[in-house]
Coordinates of C-alpha atoms in Angstrom, one line a residue:
M1 CA -186.4 51.2 -144.0
S2 CA -188.1 53.5 -141.6
F3 CA -186.5 54.2 -138.3
D4 CA -185.2 57.3 -136.7
Y5 CA -181.5 56.9 -136.1
N6 CA -178.6 59.2 -136.9
R7 CA -175.9 56.7 -137.7
V8 CA -175.9 52.9 -137.9
L9 CA -173.0 50.6 -137.1
I10 CA -173.3 47.1 -138.7
I11 CA -170.9 44.5 -137.3
G12 CA -170.7 41.6 -139.7
A13 CA -171.4 43.5 -142.9
T14 CA -169.0 41.9 -145.4
S15 CA -171.5 39.4 -146.9
D16 CA -175.0 37.9 -147.0
D17 CA -177.7 39.4 -144.8
G18 CA -175.3 41.9 -143.1
K19 CA -174.2 43.3 -146.5
A20 CA -177.8 43.3 -147.7
L21 CA -178.9 45.2 -144.6
A22 CA -176.0 47.7 -145.1
E23 CA -177.2 48.3 -148.7
R24 CA -180.7 48.9 -147.5
V25 CA -179.4 51.5 -145.0
V26 CA -177.3 53.2 -147.7
V27 CA -180.2 53.6 -150.1
S28 CA -182.3 55.0 -147.2
D29 CA -179.7 57.8 -146.9
I30 CA -178.8 56.9 -143.3
P31 CA -175.1 57.4 -142.4
L32 CA -173.4 54.1 -141.9
V33 CA -170.3 52.4 -140.5
I34 CA -169.7 48.9 -141.7
S35 CA -167.4 46.4 -139.9
G36 CA -166.2 42.9 -140.4
R37 CA -163.2 40.6 -140.9
R38 CA -162.8 40.8 -144.7
K39 CA -161.2 44.2 -145.3
E40 CA -161.4 43.8 -149.1
N41 CA -165.1 43.3 -148.9
L42 CA -165.5 46.5 -146.8
E43 CA -163.4 48.4 -149.3
E44 CA -165.4 47.1 -152.2
F45 CA -168.7 48.1 -150.5
I46 CA -167.4 51.7 -150.1
R47 CA -166.2 51.7 -153.7
Q48 CA -169.7 50.8 -154.8
H49 CA -171.8 52.8 -152.4
G50 CA -169.3 55.0 -150.6
N51 CA -169.6 58.7 -149.9
A52 CA -168.9 60.9 -147.0
E53 CA -171.6 59.0 -145.1
V54 CA -170.1 55.5 -145.3
T55 CA -167.0 54.5 -143.4
S56 CA -165.6 51.1 -142.3
K57 CA -163.6 49.4 -139.6
S58 CA -162.1 45.9 -140.0
F59 CA -161.5 43.3 -137.4
D60 CA -161.7 39.5 -137.1
V61 CA -165.0 38.7 -135.3
T62 CA -163.9 35.1 -134.9
K63 CA -160.9 36.0 -132.6
L64 CA -161.9 37.2 -129.2
D65 CA -158.5 38.8 -128.4
E66 CA -158.8 40.9 -131.6
V67 CA -162.4 41.9 -130.6
R68 CA -161.1 43.1 -127.2
N69 CA -158.2 45.0 -128.7
T70 CA -160.4 46.6 -131.4
W71 CA -163.3 47.7 -129.2
R72 CA -161.7 48.7 -125.9
L73 CA -163.7 51.9 -126.2
E74 CA -163.2 53.0 -122.6
K75 CA -159.4 53.1 -123.1
D76 CA -159.3 54.1 -126.7
P77 CA -162.4 56.3 -127.5
A78 CA -161.1 57.4 -130.9
F79 CA -163.7 55.4 -132.8
L80 CA -166.7 56.9 -131.0
A81 CA -165.0 60.3 -131.0
E82 CA -165.0 60.0 -134.8
N83 CA -168.5 58.6 -134.9
P84 CA -170.4 60.2 -131.9
E85 CA -173.8 60.0 -133.7
I86 CA -173.9 56.2 -133.7
D87 CA -177.2 55.4 -132.0
C88 CA -178.1 52.1 -133.7
I89 CA -175.8 49.0 -133.6
F90 CA -176.5 45.7 -135.4
V91 CA -174.4 42.7 -134.2
N92 CA -174.9 40.4 -137.2
S93 CA -171.8 38.2 -137.4
G94 CA -172.1 34.4 -137.0
I95 CA -170.8 31.1 -138.4
Q96 CA -172.3 27.6 -138.7
R97 CA -170.4 24.3 -138.8
L98 CA -171.2 20.6 -138.9
F99 CA -170.4 18.5 -135.8
N100 CA -171.2 14.8 -135.6
F101 CA -170.6 13.7 -132.0
S102 CA -171.5 10.1 -132.9
K103 CA -168.1 10.1 -134.6
P104 CA -166.1 12.0 -131.9
E105 CA -162.9 11.5 -133.9
T106 CA -164.2 13.9 -136.5
V107 CA -165.0 16.7 -134.1
E108 CA -162.4 19.5 -134.1
L109 CA -162.8 21.3 -130.8
N110 CA -160.8 24.3 -132.0
I111 CA -163.4 24.9 -134.6
F112 CA -166.2 24.2 -132.1
D113 CA -164.7 26.8 -129.7
Q114 CA -164.3 29.4 -132.5
E115 CA -168.0 29.0 -133.5
L116 CA -169.1 29.4 -129.8
V117 CA -167.0 32.5 -129.4
T118 CA -168.2 34.1 -132.7
N119 CA -171.9 33.3 -132.1
Y120 CA -172.2 34.1 -128.4
T121 CA -169.1 35.4 -126.5
V122 CA -168.3 38.1 -129.0
P123 CA -171.8 39.6 -129.0
V124 CA -171.6 39.8 -125.2
H125 CA -168.3 41.6 -125.3
L126 CA -169.6 44.0 -127.9
T127 CA -172.6 44.7 -125.8
K128 CA -170.4 45.6 -122.8
A129 CA -168.3 47.8 -125.1
F130 CA -171.1 49.8 -126.7
L131 CA -173.7 50.1 -124.0
P132 CA -172.2 53.1 -122.1
H133 CA -172.2 55.1 -125.4
L134 CA -175.9 54.1 -126.1
Q135 CA -177.1 54.7 -122.5
A136 CA -175.5 58.1 -122.4
Q137 CA -177.7 59.5 -125.2
K138 CA -180.8 61.5 -124.4
K139 CA -182.7 59.9 -127.3
S140 CA -183.9 56.4 -128.1
T141 CA -181.0 54.2 -129.2
A142 CA -181.0 50.6 -130.4
L143 CA -178.9 47.4 -130.0
A144 CA -179.9 44.6 -132.4
F145 CA -178.8 41.1 -132.7
T146 CA -179.2 38.4 -135.4
T147 CA -180.1 35.0 -133.9
S148 CA -181.8 32.1 -135.6
Q149 CA -184.9 30.0 -135.5
M150 CA -182.5 27.1 -134.7
A151 CA -182.4 28.6 -131.2
I152 CA -185.9 27.0 -130.8
V153 CA -186.0 24.2 -133.4
P154 CA -182.5 22.7 -133.5
M155 CA -180.8 21.3 -136.6
L156 CA -179.1 18.0 -135.5
R157 CA -176.1 18.5 -137.9
C158 CA -175.2 21.8 -136.2
P159 CA -175.5 21.3 -132.4
N160 CA -173.1 24.1 -131.6
D161 CA -174.9 26.7 -133.7
D162 CA -178.2 25.6 -132.1
A163 CA -176.8 26.0 -128.6
S164 CA -174.9 29.2 -129.2
K165 CA -177.9 30.9 -130.8
G166 CA -180.1 29.7 -128.0
D167 CA -177.6 31.1 -125.4
L168 CA -177.6 34.5 -127.3
Q169 CA -181.4 34.6 -127.4
R170 CA -181.6 34.1 -123.6
F171 CA -179.0 36.7 -123.1
I172 CA -181.0 39.1 -125.2
L173 CA -184.1 38.5 -123.2
A174 CA -182.3 39.2 -119.9
L175 CA -180.6 42.2 -121.3
R176 CA -183.8 43.7 -122.7
T177 CA -185.5 43.3 -119.3
R178 CA -182.6 44.9 -117.4
L179 CA -182.3 47.9 -119.8
E180 CA -186.0 48.7 -119.4
E181 CA -185.0 50.0 -115.9
G182 CA -182.4 52.4 -117.5
P183 CA -180.2 54.3 -117.5
G184 CA -180.8 55.6 -121.0
H185 CA -183.4 54.6 -123.6
V186 CA -181.8 51.5 -125.3
K187 CA -184.1 49.3 -127.3
V188 CA -182.9 45.7 -127.6
L189 CA -184.0 44.0 -130.8
E190 CA -183.7 40.5 -132.1
I191 CA -183.6 39.6 -135.8
Y192 CA -185.0 36.1 -135.9
P193 CA -184.5 34.8 -139.5
P194 CA -185.6 31.5 -141.0
A195 CA -183.2 29.6 -143.2
V196 CA -181.9 32.0 -145.8
Q197 CA -179.6 31.4 -148.8
T198 CA -176.2 32.6 -147.5
E199 CA -172.6 31.6 -147.2
L200 CA -173.4 29.6 -144.1
H201 CA -174.4 26.6 -146.3
D202 CA -171.9 27.0 -149.2
P203 CA -169.2 24.3 -150.0
K204 CA -166.5 26.2 -148.2
N205 CA -168.3 26.2 -144.9
Q206 CA -170.3 22.9 -145.1
P207 CA -168.7 20.8 -147.9
D208 CA -170.9 17.8 -147.3
L209 CA -174.1 19.7 -148.2
K210 CA -175.3 19.1 -151.7
N211 CA -176.7 22.4 -153.2
G212 CA -176.4 24.0 -149.8
H213 CA -176.6 27.4 -151.5
L214 CA -180.2 26.7 -152.3
I215 CA -181.2 26.1 -148.6
G216 CA -183.8 28.5 -147.4
M217 CA -185.5 31.6 -148.8
P218 CA -183.7 34.0 -151.2
L219 CA -181.7 36.6 -149.4
K220 CA -183.5 39.5 -151.2
G221 CA -186.9 38.2 -150.2
F222 CA -185.8 38.0 -146.5
I223 CA -184.4 41.6 -146.5
D224 CA -187.5 42.9 -148.4
E225 CA -189.9 41.3 -145.9
G226 CA -187.8 42.6 -143.0

């Protein structure tokens, strides 16, 4: 990995591509903060890779109220006071669920809402929270988001993931254009993966999929190509 940043924050680093990206950052000797909802996974990562340059912060990215309470940076600046060198932020969290609206009785709207919040609303809130910190720096900074090719070519079984990733992609395009005007020097990046073998397709998340864990390219291959 070759980019010139002082400290990286990865939100959604407890598994899959977020964890793999965090591992790549660590072996590149770049100071790192990992964040996500599974505290035990964060602690295990630090046990495996930890040193003075790796820290963690846990919160549940599927709950908007917790996101607001955790990242109210303008009212509780302690996190940035402890990590002032953060100049590159990856917003990587996301979930994917099956919804079949031809059988409306099977659609659980609370799960639908949770997916929409996780995939779209939370990244917007995190953008608002962190932009002042990134804009205030005199050097180039970066805000990166993971979307999906499903934003362009939808998968019929996952209409909410398609729509939420499409919304996020359009938000990114507008944000990038606005930030070109300043203030600051914030690069807005979009990570645009194909299907990758991750927890999104495992029996816990999509039990109707047979051999869902084999869908897509191997995670290592995706990270290596990235």
